[in-house]
CSV table of C-alpha atoms and ligand atoms in Angstrom, one decimal:
chain,number,residue,atom,x,y,z
A,1,MET,CA,52.4,80.0,-237.2
A,2,ALA,CA,51.9,76.6,-235.7
A,3,TYR,CA,52.1,77.0,-231.8
A,4,PHE,CA,53.2,73.4,-230.5
A,5,ASP,CA,54.2,74.4,-226.8
A,6,HIS,CA,50.6,74.4,-225.0
A,7,ASN,CA,52.6,73.0,-221.9
A,8,ALA,CA,54.5,76.1,-221.9
A,9,THR,CA,51.2,78.3,-221.8
A,10,ALA,CA,47.9,77.8,-223.8
A,11,PRO,CA,46.4,80.6,-225.9
A,12,VAL,CA,43.8,82.6,-224.2
A,13,SER,CA,40.2,82.0,-225.7
A,14,SER,CA,37.9,85.0,-226.6
A,15,GLU,CA,35.6,84.1,-224.0
A,16,VAL,CA,38.3,84.2,-221.1
A,17,ALA,CA,39.6,87.5,-222.6
A,18,GLU,CA,36.0,88.9,-222.4
A,19,ALA,CA,35.8,87.6,-218.8
A,20,VAL,CA,39.1,89.4,-217.9
A,21,ALA,CA,38.3,92.7,-219.6
A,22,THR,CA,35.0,92.8,-217.9
A,23,ALA,CA,36.5,91.9,-214.4
A,24,LEU,CA,38.9,94.7,-215.1
A,25,LYS,CA,36.3,97.1,-215.2
A,26,THR,CA,34.8,95.9,-212.2
A,27,TYR,CA,36.8,97.7,-210.0
A,28,GLY,CA,35.5,97.1,-206.7
A,29,ASN,CA,37.4,95.3,-204.0
A,30,PRO,CA,36.2,92.0,-203.1
A,31,SER,CA,36.5,92.7,-199.3
A,32,SER,CA,34.7,95.8,-199.5
A,33,VAL,CA,31.0,95.3,-198.6
A,34,HIS,CA,29.5,98.1,-200.7
A,35,ALA,CA,28.0,97.4,-204.0
A,36,GLU,CA,31.1,97.6,-206.2
A,37,GLY,CA,32.7,95.2,-203.8
A,38,ARG,CA,30.0,92.8,-204.2
A,39,VAL,CA,30.4,92.5,-207.8
A,40,ALA,CA,33.7,91.8,-207.4
A,41,ARG,CA,33.0,89.1,-204.8
A,42,ALA,CA,30.8,87.4,-207.0
A,43,ALA,CA,33.2,87.2,-209.8
A,44,VAL,CA,35.7,85.6,-207.3
A,45,GLU,CA,33.4,83.3,-206.2
A,46,GLU,CA,31.7,82.0,-209.3
A,47,ALA,CA,35.3,81.4,-210.6
A,48,ARG,CA,36.2,79.5,-207.4
A,49,ALA,CA,33.1,77.4,-208.2
A,50,GLN,CA,34.0,76.8,-211.7
A,51,VAL,CA,37.7,75.7,-210.6
A,52,ALA,CA,36.5,73.6,-207.9
A,53,GLN,CA,34.3,71.6,-210.1
A,54,LEU,CA,37.3,70.9,-212.7
A,55,VAL,CA,38.9,69.0,-209.9
A,56,GLY,CA,36.0,67.6,-208.0
A,57,ALA,CA,36.4,69.7,-204.8
A,58,LYS,CA,34.3,72.1,-202.6
A,59,PRO,CA,34.5,75.8,-203.8
A,60,GLU,CA,35.6,76.7,-199.9
A,61,ASN,CA,38.5,74.5,-200.4
A,62,VAL,CA,40.3,76.5,-203.1
A,63,ILE,CA,42.9,78.8,-202.5
A,64,PHE,CA,43.6,81.1,-205.3
A,65,THR,CA,47.5,81.8,-205.6
A,66,SER,CA,49.7,83.8,-208.0
A,67,GLY,CA,50.2,80.5,-210.0
A,68,ALA,CA,51.0,76.9,-209.5
A,69,THR,CA,54.7,78.0,-208.4
A,70,GLU,CA,53.2,79.5,-205.5
A,71,ALA,CA,50.7,76.7,-204.8
A,72,ASN,CA,53.3,74.1,-204.9
A,73,ASN,CA,55.4,76.1,-202.6
A,74,GLN,CA,52.7,76.5,-200.0
A,75,ALA,CA,51.3,73.2,-200.0
A,76,LEU,CA,54.7,71.6,-199.3
A,77,ARG,CA,55.8,74.3,-196.8
A,78,GLY,CA,52.7,74.8,-195.1
A,79,CYS,CA,51.4,71.3,-194.6
A,80,GLY,CA,53.1,70.6,-191.3
A,81,ARG,CA,55.2,67.8,-192.6
A,82,PRO,CA,59.2,68.4,-192.3
A,83,GLN,CA,59.8,65.9,-195.3
A,84,VAL,CA,58.9,66.3,-198.9
A,85,LEU,CA,59.2,63.0,-200.8
A,86,ALA,CA,59.0,63.9,-204.4
A,87,SER,CA,59.3,62.0,-207.3
A,88,ALA,CA,62.5,62.9,-209.4
A,89,ILE,CA,60.7,64.5,-212.3
A,90,GLU,CA,58.5,66.9,-210.5
A,91,HIS,CA,58.5,70.7,-211.4
A,92,PRO,CA,61.1,72.8,-209.9
A,93,SER,CA,58.8,74.5,-207.9
A,94,VAL,CA,58.3,71.3,-206.0
A,95,LEU,CA,61.9,70.0,-206.1
A,96,GLU,CA,63.4,73.2,-204.9
A,97,VAL,CA,61.3,73.6,-201.9
A,98,ALA,CA,63.4,70.6,-200.8
A,99,PRO,CA,66.4,70.4,-202.4
A,100,ASP,CA,68.2,68.0,-200.2
A,101,ASP,CA,65.7,65.4,-199.6
A,102,ASP,CA,65.4,62.2,-201.4
A,103,ARG,CA,63.7,61.7,-204.6
A,104,ILE,CA,61.3,58.9,-205.5
A,105,PRO,CA,63.0,57.4,-208.8
A,106,VAL,CA,61.1,56.7,-212.0
A,107,SER,CA,61.5,53.7,-214.7
A,108,ALA,CA,63.1,54.3,-217.9
A,109,ASP,CA,59.6,55.1,-219.3
A,110,GLY,CA,59.3,57.9,-216.9
A,111,VAL,CA,56.7,56.3,-214.2
A,112,THR,CA,57.3,56.9,-210.6
A,113,ASP,CA,58.3,53.7,-209.0
A,114,LEU,CA,55.8,52.7,-206.4
A,115,ASP,CA,57.9,50.1,-204.7
A,116,ALA,CA,60.7,52.4,-204.1
A,117,LEU,CA,58.3,55.1,-202.7
A,118,SER,CA,57.0,52.3,-200.2
A,119,GLU,CA,60.5,51.6,-199.3
A,120,MET,CA,61.3,55.0,-198.6
A,121,LEU,CA,58.0,55.5,-196.6
A,122,LYS,CA,58.9,52.6,-194.3
A,123,ARG,CA,61.7,55.0,-192.7
A,124,ARG,CA,59.5,58.1,-192.3
A,125,GLY,CA,56.1,58.0,-192.8
A,126,ARG,CA,54.2,60.5,-190.4
A,127,PHE,CA,57.0,63.0,-191.0
A,128,VAL,CA,56.4,63.3,-195.0
A,129,VAL,CA,54.5,64.8,-197.5
A,130,VAL,CA,54.5,62.8,-200.7
A,131,SER,CA,54.5,64.5,-204.0
A,132,VAL,CA,53.6,62.9,-207.5
A,133,MET,CA,52.4,64.8,-210.1
A,134,ALA,CA,49.5,63.7,-212.3
A,135,ALA,CA,51.2,64.3,-215.6
A,136,ASN,CA,54.7,65.0,-216.6
A,137,ASN,CA,55.3,68.5,-218.1
A,138,GLU,CA,58.3,67.4,-220.6
A,139,SER,CA,57.2,63.7,-221.2
A,140,GLY,CA,53.3,63.7,-220.8
A,141,VAL,CA,53.4,60.5,-219.3
A,142,ILE,CA,50.7,59.8,-216.5
A,143,GLN,CA,51.6,59.0,-213.1
A,144,PRO,CA,50.1,56.4,-210.9
A,145,VAL,CA,48.5,59.2,-208.4
A,146,LYS,CA,46.1,56.8,-206.9
A,147,PRO,CA,48.3,54.0,-205.8
A,148,ALA,CA,51.0,56.4,-204.9
A,149,ALA,CA,48.4,58.4,-202.3
A,150,GLU,CA,47.2,55.0,-201.2
A,151,ARG,CA,50.8,54.1,-200.1
A,152,ALA,CA,51.4,57.5,-198.8
A,153,HIS,CA,48.3,57.6,-196.7
A,154,SER,CA,49.0,53.8,-195.4
A,155,ALA,CA,52.5,55.2,-194.0
A,156,GLY,CA,50.7,58.0,-192.5
A,157,ALA,CA,52.2,60.5,-194.7
A,158,LEU,CA,50.2,63.1,-196.7
A,159,PHE,CA,49.8,63.5,-200.3
A,160,HIS,CA,50.0,66.4,-202.7
A,161,CYS,CA,49.6,66.1,-206.3
A,162,ASP,CA,50.6,68.8,-209.2
A,163,ALA,CA,47.9,68.3,-211.8
A,164,VAL,CA,48.9,71.6,-213.9
A,165,GLN,CA,49.2,69.3,-217.1
A,166,ALA,CA,46.7,66.8,-216.3
A,167,VAL,CA,43.4,69.0,-215.9
A,168,GLY,CA,41.4,69.5,-219.2
A,169,ARG,CA,43.2,66.3,-220.6
A,170,ILE,CA,42.6,63.4,-218.2
A,171,PRO,CA,39.9,63.1,-215.8
A,172,PHE,CA,41.1,64.4,-212.3
A,173,ASP,CA,39.2,64.0,-209.3
A,174,MET,CA,41.0,64.7,-206.1
A,175,GLU,CA,38.8,62.9,-204.2
A,176,ARG,CA,38.8,59.6,-206.1
A,177,LEU,CA,42.5,59.8,-206.3
A,178,GLY,CA,42.8,60.6,-202.7
A,179,ALA,CA,44.9,63.7,-202.7
A,180,ASP,CA,44.8,65.9,-199.6
A,181,MET,CA,46.3,68.6,-201.9
A,182,ALA,CA,46.1,69.6,-205.5
A,183,THR,CA,47.7,72.2,-207.7
A,184,ILE,CA,46.5,73.8,-210.8
A,185,SER,CA,47.6,76.9,-213.1
A,186,ALA,CA,45.4,78.9,-215.2
A,187,HIS,CA,47.6,79.8,-218.1
A,188,LYS,CA,48.1,76.0,-218.8
A,189,ILE,CA,44.6,75.7,-219.8
A,190,GLY,CA,44.0,79.0,-221.5
A,191,GLY,CA,43.4,81.3,-218.6
A,192,PRO,CA,45.9,84.5,-217.9
A,193,LYS,CA,49.3,83.9,-216.4
A,194,ASP,CA,50.3,84.6,-212.8
A,195,VAL,CA,46.9,83.0,-211.4
A,196,GLY,CA,46.6,79.3,-210.1
A,197,ALA,CA,45.2,77.7,-207.2
A,198,LEU,CA,46.0,75.3,-204.3
A,199,ILE,CA,43.0,73.0,-203.5
A,200,LEU,CA,42.6,71.2,-200.2
A,201,ALA,CA,40.8,68.0,-199.7
A,202,GLU,CA,37.9,68.2,-197.0
A,203,GLY,CA,39.3,68.8,-193.7
A,204,MET,CA,42.9,69.4,-194.8
A,205,GLU,CA,44.7,72.7,-193.6
A,206,VAL,CA,47.7,74.6,-194.6
A,207,GLU,CA,49.4,77.5,-193.0
A,208,ARG,CA,49.6,80.6,-195.1
A,209,PHE,CA,52.7,81.3,-197.2
A,210,VAL,CA,51.7,85.1,-198.3
A,211,HIS,CA,51.1,86.7,-194.9
A,212,GLY,CA,48.9,89.9,-194.9
A,213,GLY,CA,45.3,90.5,-194.7
A,214,GLY,CA,42.4,87.7,-194.3
A,215,GLN,CA,41.7,87.0,-197.6
A,216,GLU,CA,40.8,83.6,-198.9
A,217,ARG,CA,39.9,82.6,-195.6
A,218,ARG,CA,43.0,83.7,-194.3
A,219,HIS,CA,45.1,81.2,-196.3
A,220,ARG,CA,46.7,83.9,-198.3
A,221,GLY,CA,47.1,87.5,-197.7
A,222,GLY,CA,46.7,90.4,-200.3
A,223,THR,CA,43.9,91.5,-202.5
A,224,GLU,CA,42.6,89.1,-205.0
A,225,ASN,CA,43.7,89.2,-208.7
A,226,VAL,CA,40.0,89.6,-209.7
A,227,ALA,CA,40.5,89.9,-213.3
A,228,GLY,CA,42.8,86.8,-213.5
A,229,ILE,CA,40.7,84.8,-211.4
A,230,ALA,CA,37.6,85.3,-213.4
A,231,GLY,CA,39.7,84.5,-216.6
A,232,PHE,CA,40.8,81.5,-214.7
A,233,GLY,CA,37.3,80.4,-213.8
A,234,VAL,CA,36.1,80.4,-217.7
A,235,ALA,CA,39.3,78.8,-218.4
A,236,ALA,CA,38.3,76.1,-216.2
A,237,LYS,CA,34.7,75.5,-217.3
A,238,GLN,CA,36.3,75.3,-221.0
A,239,ALA,CA,38.6,73.1,-220.1
A,240,ALA,CA,36.2,70.7,-218.6
A,241,GLU,CA,34.1,70.9,-221.7
A,242,ARG,CA,36.9,70.7,-224.5
A,243,ARG,CA,38.4,67.5,-222.6
A,244,LEU,CA,35.4,65.5,-223.9
A,245,THR,CA,37.1,66.3,-227.6
A,246,ILE,CA,40.6,65.4,-226.6
A,247,GLY,CA,40.7,62.3,-228.9
A,248,ARG,CA,41.0,64.8,-231.9
A,249,ILE,CA,44.7,66.0,-230.4
A,250,ALA,CA,45.3,62.1,-229.6
A,251,ASN,CA,44.9,61.7,-233.1
A,252,LEU,CA,47.0,64.3,-234.1
A,253,ILE,CA,50.0,63.5,-232.1
A,254,GLY,CA,49.6,59.9,-233.1
A,255,LEU,CA,49.7,61.2,-236.9
A,256,LEU,CA,52.9,63.4,-236.0
A,257,GLU,CA,54.9,60.4,-233.9
A,258,ARG,CA,53.9,57.8,-236.6
A,259,ARG,CA,55.3,60.3,-239.6
A,260,ALA,CA,58.4,61.3,-237.6
A,261,GLU,CA,59.1,57.9,-236.8
A,262,ALA,CA,58.9,57.0,-240.7
A,263,ALA,CA,60.9,59.8,-241.7
A,264,VAL,CA,63.5,59.3,-239.1
A,265,PRO,CA,63.8,55.9,-238.2
A,266,GLU,CA,66.5,56.9,-235.7
A,267,ALA,CA,64.1,59.1,-233.8
A,268,VAL,CA,63.4,58.3,-230.1
A,269,VAL,CA,59.9,59.0,-228.6
A,270,PHE,CA,60.1,58.9,-224.8
A,271,GLY,CA,57.6,57.2,-222.7
A,272,GLU,CA,56.0,55.8,-226.2
A,273,ASP,CA,54.8,52.7,-224.3
A,274,VAL,CA,52.9,53.9,-221.2
A,275,PRO,CA,49.8,56.1,-220.8
A,276,ARG,CA,50.6,59.8,-221.9
A,277,ILE,CA,48.4,63.0,-221.9
A,278,ALA,CA,47.2,63.0,-225.6
A,279,ASN,CA,48.7,66.2,-226.5
A,280,THR,CA,52.5,65.8,-225.7
A,281,SER,CA,55.3,63.9,-227.3
A,282,LEU,CA,58.8,64.4,-226.2
A,283,ILE,CA,60.9,63.2,-229.1
A,284,ALA,CA,65.1,63.2,-229.8
A,285,LEU,CA,66.6,63.5,-233.3
A,286,PRO,CA,69.9,61.8,-232.6
A,287,GLY,CA,72.8,64.2,-233.6
A,288,VAL,CA,71.0,67.3,-234.0
A,289,ASP,CA,70.7,69.5,-230.6
A,290,ALA,CA,67.6,71.1,-229.3
A,291,GLU,CA,68.6,74.3,-229.6
A,292,THR,CA,69.2,73.7,-233.6
A,293,GLN,CA,65.8,72.2,-234.2
A,294,ILE,CA,63.9,75.0,-232.4
A,295,MET,CA,65.4,77.7,-234.1
A,296,ALA,CA,65.2,75.9,-237.2
A,297,LEU,CA,61.5,75.1,-236.7
A,298,ASP,CA,60.9,78.7,-235.3
A,299,LEU,CA,62.1,80.0,-238.7
A,300,ALA,CA,59.7,78.0,-240.7
A,301,GLY,CA,56.8,79.3,-238.1
A,302,VAL,CA,56.7,76.3,-235.7
A,303,SER,CA,56.9,76.7,-232.4
A,304,VAL,CA,58.4,74.2,-230.2
A,305,SER,CA,60.5,73.7,-226.8
A,306,ALA,CA,63.3,71.7,-225.3
A,307,GLY,CA,61.6,69.7,-222.5
A,308,SER,CA,60.7,72.3,-220.0
A,309,ALA,CA,64.3,73.6,-219.0
A,310,CYS,CA,64.0,76.7,-220.9
A,311,SER,CA,62.8,79.1,-217.9
A,312,SER,CA,65.8,81.3,-218.1
A,313,GLY,CA,65.7,81.3,-221.8
A,314,LYS,CA,68.4,78.8,-222.3
A,315,VAL,CA,68.3,75.2,-223.1
A,316,ALA,CA,69.8,73.3,-220.0
A,317,GLU,CA,69.5,69.4,-219.7
A,318,SER,CA,66.5,67.8,-218.8
A,319,HIS,CA,66.3,66.5,-215.2
A,320,VAL,CA,63.2,64.5,-216.3
A,321,LEU,CA,65.4,62.7,-219.0
A,322,GLU,CA,68.1,62.3,-216.7
A,323,ALA,CA,65.8,60.6,-214.2
A,324,MET,CA,64.7,58.3,-216.9
A,325,GLY,CA,68.4,57.4,-217.3
A,326,VAL,CA,68.8,58.6,-220.6
A,327,ASP,CA,72.3,59.6,-221.7
A,328,SER,CA,73.1,63.3,-221.8
A,329,ALA,CA,74.2,63.3,-225.7
A,330,LEU,CA,70.3,62.1,-226.5
A,331,SER,CA,68.6,64.2,-224.0
A,332,ARG,CA,70.3,67.3,-225.5
A,333,CYS,CA,68.6,66.4,-228.9
A,334,ALA,CA,65.1,66.1,-227.5
A,335,ILE,CA,62.4,68.6,-228.2
A,336,ARG,CA,58.9,68.8,-226.6
A,337,ILE,CA,56.1,69.2,-228.8
A,338,SER,CA,52.7,69.8,-227.2
A,339,LEU,CA,49.5,70.5,-228.8
A,340,GLY,CA,46.4,72.3,-228.2
A,341,PHE,CA,42.7,72.4,-229.5
A,342,GLU,CA,43.5,74.8,-232.0
A,343,ASN,CA,46.2,72.6,-233.9
A,344,THR,CA,45.7,71.0,-237.6
A,345,VAL,CA,46.9,68.4,-239.5
A,346,GLU,CA,48.5,70.8,-242.0
A,347,GLU,CA,50.6,72.1,-239.3
A,348,VAL,CA,51.7,68.6,-238.5
A,349,ASP,CA,52.6,68.1,-242.1
A,350,LYS,CA,54.5,71.5,-241.8
A,351,PHE,CA,56.5,70.0,-238.7
A,352,ILE,CA,57.3,66.8,-240.3
A,353,GLU,CA,58.7,68.5,-243.3
A,354,VAL,CA,61.2,70.9,-241.7
A,355,TRP,CA,62.0,68.5,-239.1
A,356,SER,CA,62.8,65.5,-241.2
A,357,GLY,CA,64.8,68.3,-243.7
A,358,LEU,CA,66.8,68.5,-240.4
A,359,ALA,CA,67.6,65.0,-240.3
A,360,LYS,CA,68.5,64.7,-243.8
A,361,ARG,CA,70.9,67.5,-243.6
A,362,ALA,CA,72.4,66.0,-240.6
A,363,ALA,CA,72.8,62.7,-242.3
A,364,SER,CA,74.4,64.2,-245.5
B,1,PMP,N1,54.1,72.5,-212.3
B,1,PMP,C1,54.1,72.1,-213.5
B,1,PMP,C2,53.9,70.6,-213.8
B,1,PMP,C3,54.3,73.0,-214.8
B,1,PMP,O1,54.2,72.7,-215.8
B,1,PMP,C4,54.5,74.4,-214.3
B,1,PMP,C5,54.5,75.4,-215.3
B,1,PMP,N2,55.9,75.0,-216.2
B,1,PMP,C6,54.4,74.7,-213.0
B,1,PMP,C7,54.1,73.6,-212.1
B,1,PMP,C8,54.3,75.9,-212.5
B,1,PMP,O2,53.2,77.0,-213.0
B,1,PMP,P1,53.1,78.4,-212.9
B,1,PMP,O3,53.8,78.9,-214.1
B,1,PMP,O4,51.7,79.1,-212.9
B,1,PMP,O5,53.8,78.8,-211.9
């Protein structure tokens, strides 16, 4: 099987699985003061330091959550600003927090329009939290986070960044980028599912979202998911190390796109002319809908997805491509390929063989 869907979720390494298993056997409650509790606490705090290091934050500013969805919800609901100014291509866990608010438009290449942001900020400023992701999960297009944060701050707004798809792929340092809040998810970097973090800049405060006990410095009630958090810590450490070898994935995606475009000249690679994270390609095969491509590839042992819109198990139209002005007939023919560190040239060959076969069949 060739797994080309790492932006949906990434495989767990043996080190991560081992850390989870060890922590599961460490049954203490991290809030207990006795020996068993202290062992569990130590596992949580070690992971906190590892996650903090991945994003250039202080460990005490990391709040563990049930994933990036909860972290995005908490950031935007809890930061004390009534209006969310989010880019039109954000994940639903950002967009649905403020369904009626205006969206920052993006260019045809899928890059957030900074001048439009400045214009929108003129009217509101201090009542606003701006949310711009570091890299888009469907197109892989890298967003102008630092200038967006600067524009937000000069208007008196706060700035939040969903860094879920960026960490482990491009440098992401909260302080250097000027983010007040950032969100990451364990399972996108090879950690367990249902664990993530909201990370705060020094001095930033958010209200709690999950009420209950005083865990996570009173930022999130509930006994910590010790095993999940321990796995997250190891995954964060590995993500930082692996990022240094991302060039290999960039070469693979480059090869895949060159061969796809050579085999199918009418293919469209979205965001081709702007910087993207190295592992992602959003590519349309005009005339063959995404569902057909996904099923044919699956039968041949290649796993891809249709943009991000498969959360209900159904292929829906992509809000990201819509925001980029792509017409819906073409958008329906787009699949997302997202590679990981274990993929090989032979797997790319297999993909091209099946995919170009589909194109030939459609043309005949
Ligand atoms: N933000 C982005 C950009 C994502 O790709 C995802 C996962 N699809 C999320 C947030 C939600 O993450 P989680 O699955 O941890 O809730």
